[in-house]
CSV table of C-alpha atoms and ligand atoms in Angstrom, one decimal:
chain,number,residue,atom,x,y,z
L,722,MET,CA,110.0,94.5,115.8
L,723,ARG,CA,111.8,93.1,112.8
L,724,PHE,CA,108.8,91.3,111.3
L,725,CYS,CA,106.3,94.2,111.5
L,726,PRO,CA,105.1,95.5,108.1
L,727,PHE,CA,104.5,98.9,109.6
L,728,ALA,CA,107.9,99.2,111.0
L,729,GLN,CA,109.2,98.0,107.7
L,730,ARG,CA,107.6,100.9,106.0
L,731,THR,CA,109.7,103.3,108.0
L,732,ARG,CA,112.8,101.2,107.7
L,733,LEU,CA,112.3,101.4,103.9
L,734,VAL,CA,112.2,105.2,103.9
L,735,LEU,CA,115.2,105.4,106.2
L,736,ALA,CA,117.1,103.1,103.8
L,737,HIS,CA,115.9,104.9,100.7
L,738,LYS,CA,117.1,108.3,102.0
L,739,ASN,CA,120.3,106.9,103.5
L,740,ILE,CA,119.4,108.4,106.9
L,741,PRO,CA,121.9,107.5,109.5
L,742,HIS,CA,120.1,105.9,112.4
L,743,GLU,CA,120.2,103.4,115.2
L,744,THR,CA,117.6,100.6,115.3
L,745,VAL,CA,116.2,99.5,118.7
L,746,ASN,CA,114.2,96.3,118.4
L,747,VAL,CA,111.4,95.6,120.9
L,748,HIS,CA,109.6,92.4,122.0
L,749,LEU,CA,105.9,93.1,121.8
L,750,ARG,CA,104.8,89.9,123.6
L,751,PRO,CA,103.9,89.3,126.2
L,752,VAL,CA,101.9,92.5,126.0
L,753,GLU,CA,102.2,93.2,129.7
L,754,ALA,CA,106.0,93.0,129.4
L,755,LYS,CA,106.3,95.8,127.0
L,756,PRO,CA,109.1,97.9,128.4
L,757,ASN,CA,108.3,101.3,130.0
L,758,TRP,CA,110.8,103.2,127.8
L,759,PHE,CA,108.7,102.0,124.8
L,760,LEU,CA,105.3,102.9,126.3
L,761,GLU,CA,106.6,106.3,127.4
L,762,ARG,CA,107.5,107.0,123.8
L,763,ASN,CA,104.3,105.6,122.3
L,764,PRO,CA,101.3,105.2,124.6
L,765,LEU,CA,99.6,103.1,122.0
L,766,GLY,CA,102.4,100.5,122.4
L,767,LEU,CA,102.9,100.1,118.6
L,768,VAL,CA,105.9,100.1,116.4
L,769,PRO,CA,107.4,101.9,114.6
L,770,VAL,CA,108.5,104.9,116.8
L,771,LEU,CA,111.0,107.5,115.7
L,772,GLU,CA,113.1,109.6,118.1
L,773,LYS,CA,115.2,112.5,116.9
L,774,ASP,CA,116.6,115.2,119.1
L,775,GLY,CA,114.3,114.2,121.9
L,776,LYS,CA,111.2,114.5,119.6
L,777,ILE,CA,109.0,111.4,119.3
L,778,VAL,CA,107.0,110.4,116.3
L,779,TYR,CA,104.8,107.3,115.9
L,780,GLU,CA,102.4,105.7,113.4
L,781,SER,CA,104.1,104.5,110.3
L,782,VAL,CA,102.5,107.0,107.8
L,783,VAL,CA,103.2,109.9,110.2
L,784,CYS,CA,106.8,108.7,110.7
L,785,ASN,CA,107.4,108.5,106.9
L,786,GLU,CA,105.9,111.9,106.2
L,787,TYR,CA,108.0,113.3,109.1
L,788,LEU,CA,111.1,111.8,107.5
L,789,GLU,CA,110.2,113.2,104.1
L,790,ALA,CA,109.9,116.7,105.6
L,791,MET,CA,113.1,116.4,107.6
L,792,TYR,CA,115.1,114.8,104.9
L,793,PRO,CA,113.8,116.3,101.6
L,794,GLU,CA,116.6,114.7,99.4
L,795,LYS,CA,115.5,111.7,97.3
L,796,LYS,CA,111.9,112.9,97.4
L,797,LEU,CA,109.1,110.4,97.8
L,798,LEU,CA,106.0,112.6,97.8
L,799,PRO,CA,104.7,114.8,95.0
L,800,SER,CA,104.6,118.5,95.7
L,801,ASP,CA,101.4,119.1,93.8
L,802,PRO,CA,98.6,119.0,96.4
L,803,PHE,CA,96.1,117.1,94.2
L,804,GLU,CA,98.6,114.6,93.1
L,805,LEU,CA,99.5,114.1,96.7
L,806,ALA,CA,95.9,113.6,97.7
L,807,GLN,CA,95.4,111.1,94.8
L,808,GLN,CA,98.4,109.0,95.9
L,809,LYS,CA,97.2,109.0,99.5
L,810,MET,CA,93.7,107.9,98.4
L,811,LEU,CA,95.2,105.2,96.2
L,812,GLN,CA,97.3,104.0,99.1
L,813,GLU,CA,94.1,103.7,101.2
L,814,ARG,CA,92.4,101.7,98.5
L,815,LEU,CA,95.2,99.3,97.7
L,816,GLY,CA,96.1,99.0,101.4
L,817,LYS,CA,92.8,97.1,101.8
L,818,MET,CA,94.6,94.1,100.3
L,819,THR,CA,95.5,93.2,104.0
L,820,GLY,CA,91.8,92.2,104.5
L,821,PRO,CA,91.6,89.4,101.9
L,822,ALA,CA,95.3,88.5,102.5
L,823,MET,CA,94.7,87.9,106.2
L,824,LYS,CA,91.5,85.9,105.5
L,825,TYR,CA,93.5,83.7,103.1
L,826,ARG,CA,96.2,83.2,105.6
L,827,MET,CA,93.9,82.5,108.5
L,828,SER,CA,91.7,80.1,106.5
L,829,GLY,CA,94.8,78.0,105.9
L,830,GLY,CA,94.6,78.7,102.2
L,831,SER,CA,90.9,77.9,101.4
L,832,GLU,CA,89.7,78.0,97.8
L,833,GLU,CA,87.1,80.8,98.6
L,834,THR,CA,89.6,83.1,100.2
L,835,PHE,CA,92.2,82.4,97.5
L,836,SER,CA,89.7,83.7,94.9
L,837,GLU,CA,88.8,86.6,97.0
L,838,LEU,CA,92.5,87.6,97.3
L,839,GLN,CA,93.1,87.2,93.6
L,840,ASN,CA,90.0,89.2,92.7
L,841,PHE,CA,91.3,92.0,94.9
L,842,MET,CA,94.7,92.0,93.2
L,843,LYS,CA,93.0,92.8,89.9
L,844,LEU,CA,92.8,96.4,91.2
L,845,PRO,CA,96.6,97.0,91.6
L,846,GLU,CA,97.2,95.2,88.3
L,847,GLU,CA,94.8,97.6,86.6
L,848,VAL,CA,96.2,100.7,88.4
L,849,LEU,CA,99.7,99.9,87.2
L,850,GLY,CA,98.5,100.0,83.7
L,851,LYS,CA,97.7,103.7,84.2
L,852,GLN,CA,100.5,104.6,86.6
L,853,GLY,CA,103.5,103.1,84.8
L,854,ASN,CA,106.5,101.6,86.6
L,855,PHE,CA,105.4,102.4,90.2
L,856,PHE,CA,102.2,103.3,92.0
L,857,ALA,CA,103.8,106.7,92.4
L,858,GLY,CA,104.4,107.0,88.6
L,859,ASP,CA,107.8,106.8,86.8
L,860,ASN,CA,109.8,106.6,90.0
L,861,VAL,CA,109.4,104.9,93.3
L,862,GLY,CA,107.4,106.9,95.8
L,863,MET,CA,106.1,106.8,99.4
L,864,ILE,CA,103.0,104.9,98.3
L,865,ASP,CA,105.2,102.1,96.9
L,866,TYR,CA,107.2,101.9,100.2
L,867,ASN,CA,104.1,102.1,102.3
L,868,LEU,CA,102.4,99.2,100.4
L,869,TRP,CA,105.5,97.1,99.7
L,870,PRO,CA,105.4,95.2,103.1
L,871,PHE,CA,102.0,93.9,102.2
L,872,PHE,CA,103.1,92.7,98.7
L,873,GLU,CA,106.1,91.0,100.3
L,874,ARG,CA,103.8,89.1,102.6
L,875,VAL,CA,101.4,88.1,99.8
L,876,GLU,CA,104.4,86.6,98.1
L,877,THR,CA,105.1,84.7,101.3
L,878,TYR,CA,101.7,83.0,101.1
L,879,THR,CA,102.6,81.6,97.7
L,880,VAL,CA,105.4,79.7,99.4
L,881,ILE,CA,103.4,78.8,102.5
L,882,PHE,CA,100.5,77.3,100.5
L,883,ASN,CA,102.6,76.3,97.5
L,884,ARG,CA,100.2,78.1,95.2
L,885,GLU,CA,101.0,81.1,93.1
L,886,ILE,CA,98.7,84.1,93.9
L,887,LEU,CA,100.1,86.4,91.2
L,888,PRO,CA,101.0,84.3,88.2
L,889,LYS,CA,102.6,86.1,85.3
L,890,ASP,CA,99.8,85.3,82.8
L,891,LYS,CA,97.1,86.8,85.0
L,892,PHE,CA,99.1,89.5,86.6
L,893,PRO,CA,101.9,90.6,84.2
L,894,ARG,CA,102.2,94.1,85.5
L,895,LEU,CA,102.2,93.2,89.1
L,896,ARG,CA,104.9,90.5,88.5
L,897,ALA,CA,107.1,93.1,86.8
L,898,TYR,CA,106.4,95.6,89.5
L,899,ILE,CA,107.4,93.1,92.2
L,900,GLU,CA,110.7,92.4,90.4
L,901,ARG,CA,111.3,96.1,90.0
L,902,MET,CA,110.7,96.7,93.7
L,903,MET,CA,112.9,93.8,94.6
L,904,SER,CA,115.8,95.3,92.7
L,905,LEU,CA,115.7,98.5,94.8
L,906,PRO,CA,118.5,98.7,97.4
L,907,ALA,CA,116.1,99.8,100.2
L,908,VAL,CA,113.8,96.8,99.5
L,909,LYS,CA,116.8,94.4,99.5
L,910,GLU,CA,118.1,95.9,102.8
L,911,CYS,CA,114.7,95.4,104.5
L,912,TYR,CA,113.8,92.1,103.0
L,913,THR,CA,112.6,89.1,105.0
L,914,THR,CA,112.7,85.7,103.2
L,915,PRO,CA,109.4,83.8,103.0
L,916,GLU,CA,111.1,81.0,105.0
L,917,GLN,CA,111.9,83.4,107.8
L,918,MET,CA,108.5,85.0,107.7
L,919,LEU,CA,106.9,81.5,107.9
L,920,GLU,CA,109.1,80.5,110.8
L,921,PHE,CA,108.3,83.7,112.6
L,922,GLY,CA,104.6,83.1,111.9
L,923,LYS,CA,104.8,79.6,113.4
L,924,SER,CA,106.5,80.9,116.5
L,925,SER,CA,103.8,83.6,116.9
L,926,GLU,CA,101.0,81.1,116.6
L,927,GLY,CA,102.5,79.3,119.7
L,928,GLY,CA,102.1,82.6,121.6
L,929,ASN,CA,105.8,83.1,122.0
L,930,PRO,CA,107.1,84.9,118.9
L,931,ASN,CA,110.8,84.5,118.2
L,932,TYR,CA,111.6,88.1,117.7
L,933,ASP,CA,115.3,87.4,117.5
L,934,LEU,CA,115.0,84.9,114.7
L,935,GLY,CA,117.9,85.1,112.2
L,936,LEU,CA,119.9,87.5,114.4
L,937,LYS,CA,123.5,86.7,114.9
L,938,GLU,CA,124.6,86.5,118.6
Q,581,GSH,N1,98.7,102.0,112.6
Q,581,GSH,C1,100.0,101.6,113.1
Q,581,GSH,C2,100.0,100.1,113.2
Q,581,GSH,C3,101.3,99.5,113.8
Q,581,GSH,C4,101.2,98.1,114.3
Q,581,GSH,O1,100.1,97.5,114.4
Q,581,GSH,N2,102.3,97.5,114.8
Q,581,GSH,C5,102.2,96.3,115.4
Q,581,GSH,C6,103.3,95.3,115.0
Q,581,GSH,S1,103.1,94.8,113.4
Q,581,GSH,C7,102.4,96.5,116.9
Q,581,GSH,O2,103.2,97.3,117.4
Q,581,GSH,N3,101.7,95.7,117.7
Q,581,GSH,C8,101.8,95.8,119.2
Q,581,GSH,C9,101.1,94.7,119.8
Q,581,GSH,O3,100.7,93.8,119.1
Q,581,GSH,O4,100.9,94.8,121.0
Q,581,GSH,C10,101.1,102.1,112.2
Q,581,GSH,O5,100.9,102.3,111.0
Q,581,GSH,O6,102.2,102.4,112.7
């Protein structure tokens, strides 16, 4: 599903590692119309799902770790066990941005939820001060690709509500980080414009998401 942040995580890793693959998109609504071939591969009925040589892997984090193990070139995870644990813990903490981000979106951009979201974003801003260029350190890592879909969506809210969430004066490191990420080929390849995201969101609210939006015939 082309607008799913979790599927995007895995698409980012496939793109980063230049792994040849075929993408099969799936309509997730109506729920009861999910195709059998999909439910047979993932009984949870969630994207992403990977299939290689008849082996099935689902859950975005599991998919990405599987890809890292199967395609070790252009490494995304540290080999030091403690460093790995630290990055995973950080990903859990920063991933919590989805809570305040969703609240902001659902409230229609209320003042209270705007402050809550901005307050949360002080955490990644502070972390970048210690980590350097990326949350993984000097180079882009798995944590960056796993979190990126959420940052991309927070940027979308700036367009939807016409109010900057991460202004340069308050969030200089995050702004530079977002630019750095946006310059990566994998991020460019998997990017959805705020306008498309907005249009997809509107179609979803009506209960009939336009999963094919932007696709050429
Ligand atoms: N924990 C899962 C979450 C995946 C997920 O929630 N995917 C959504 C699309 S963004 C989905 O497939 N939803 C199915 C549905 O809404 O029925 C992962 O990380 O892969």
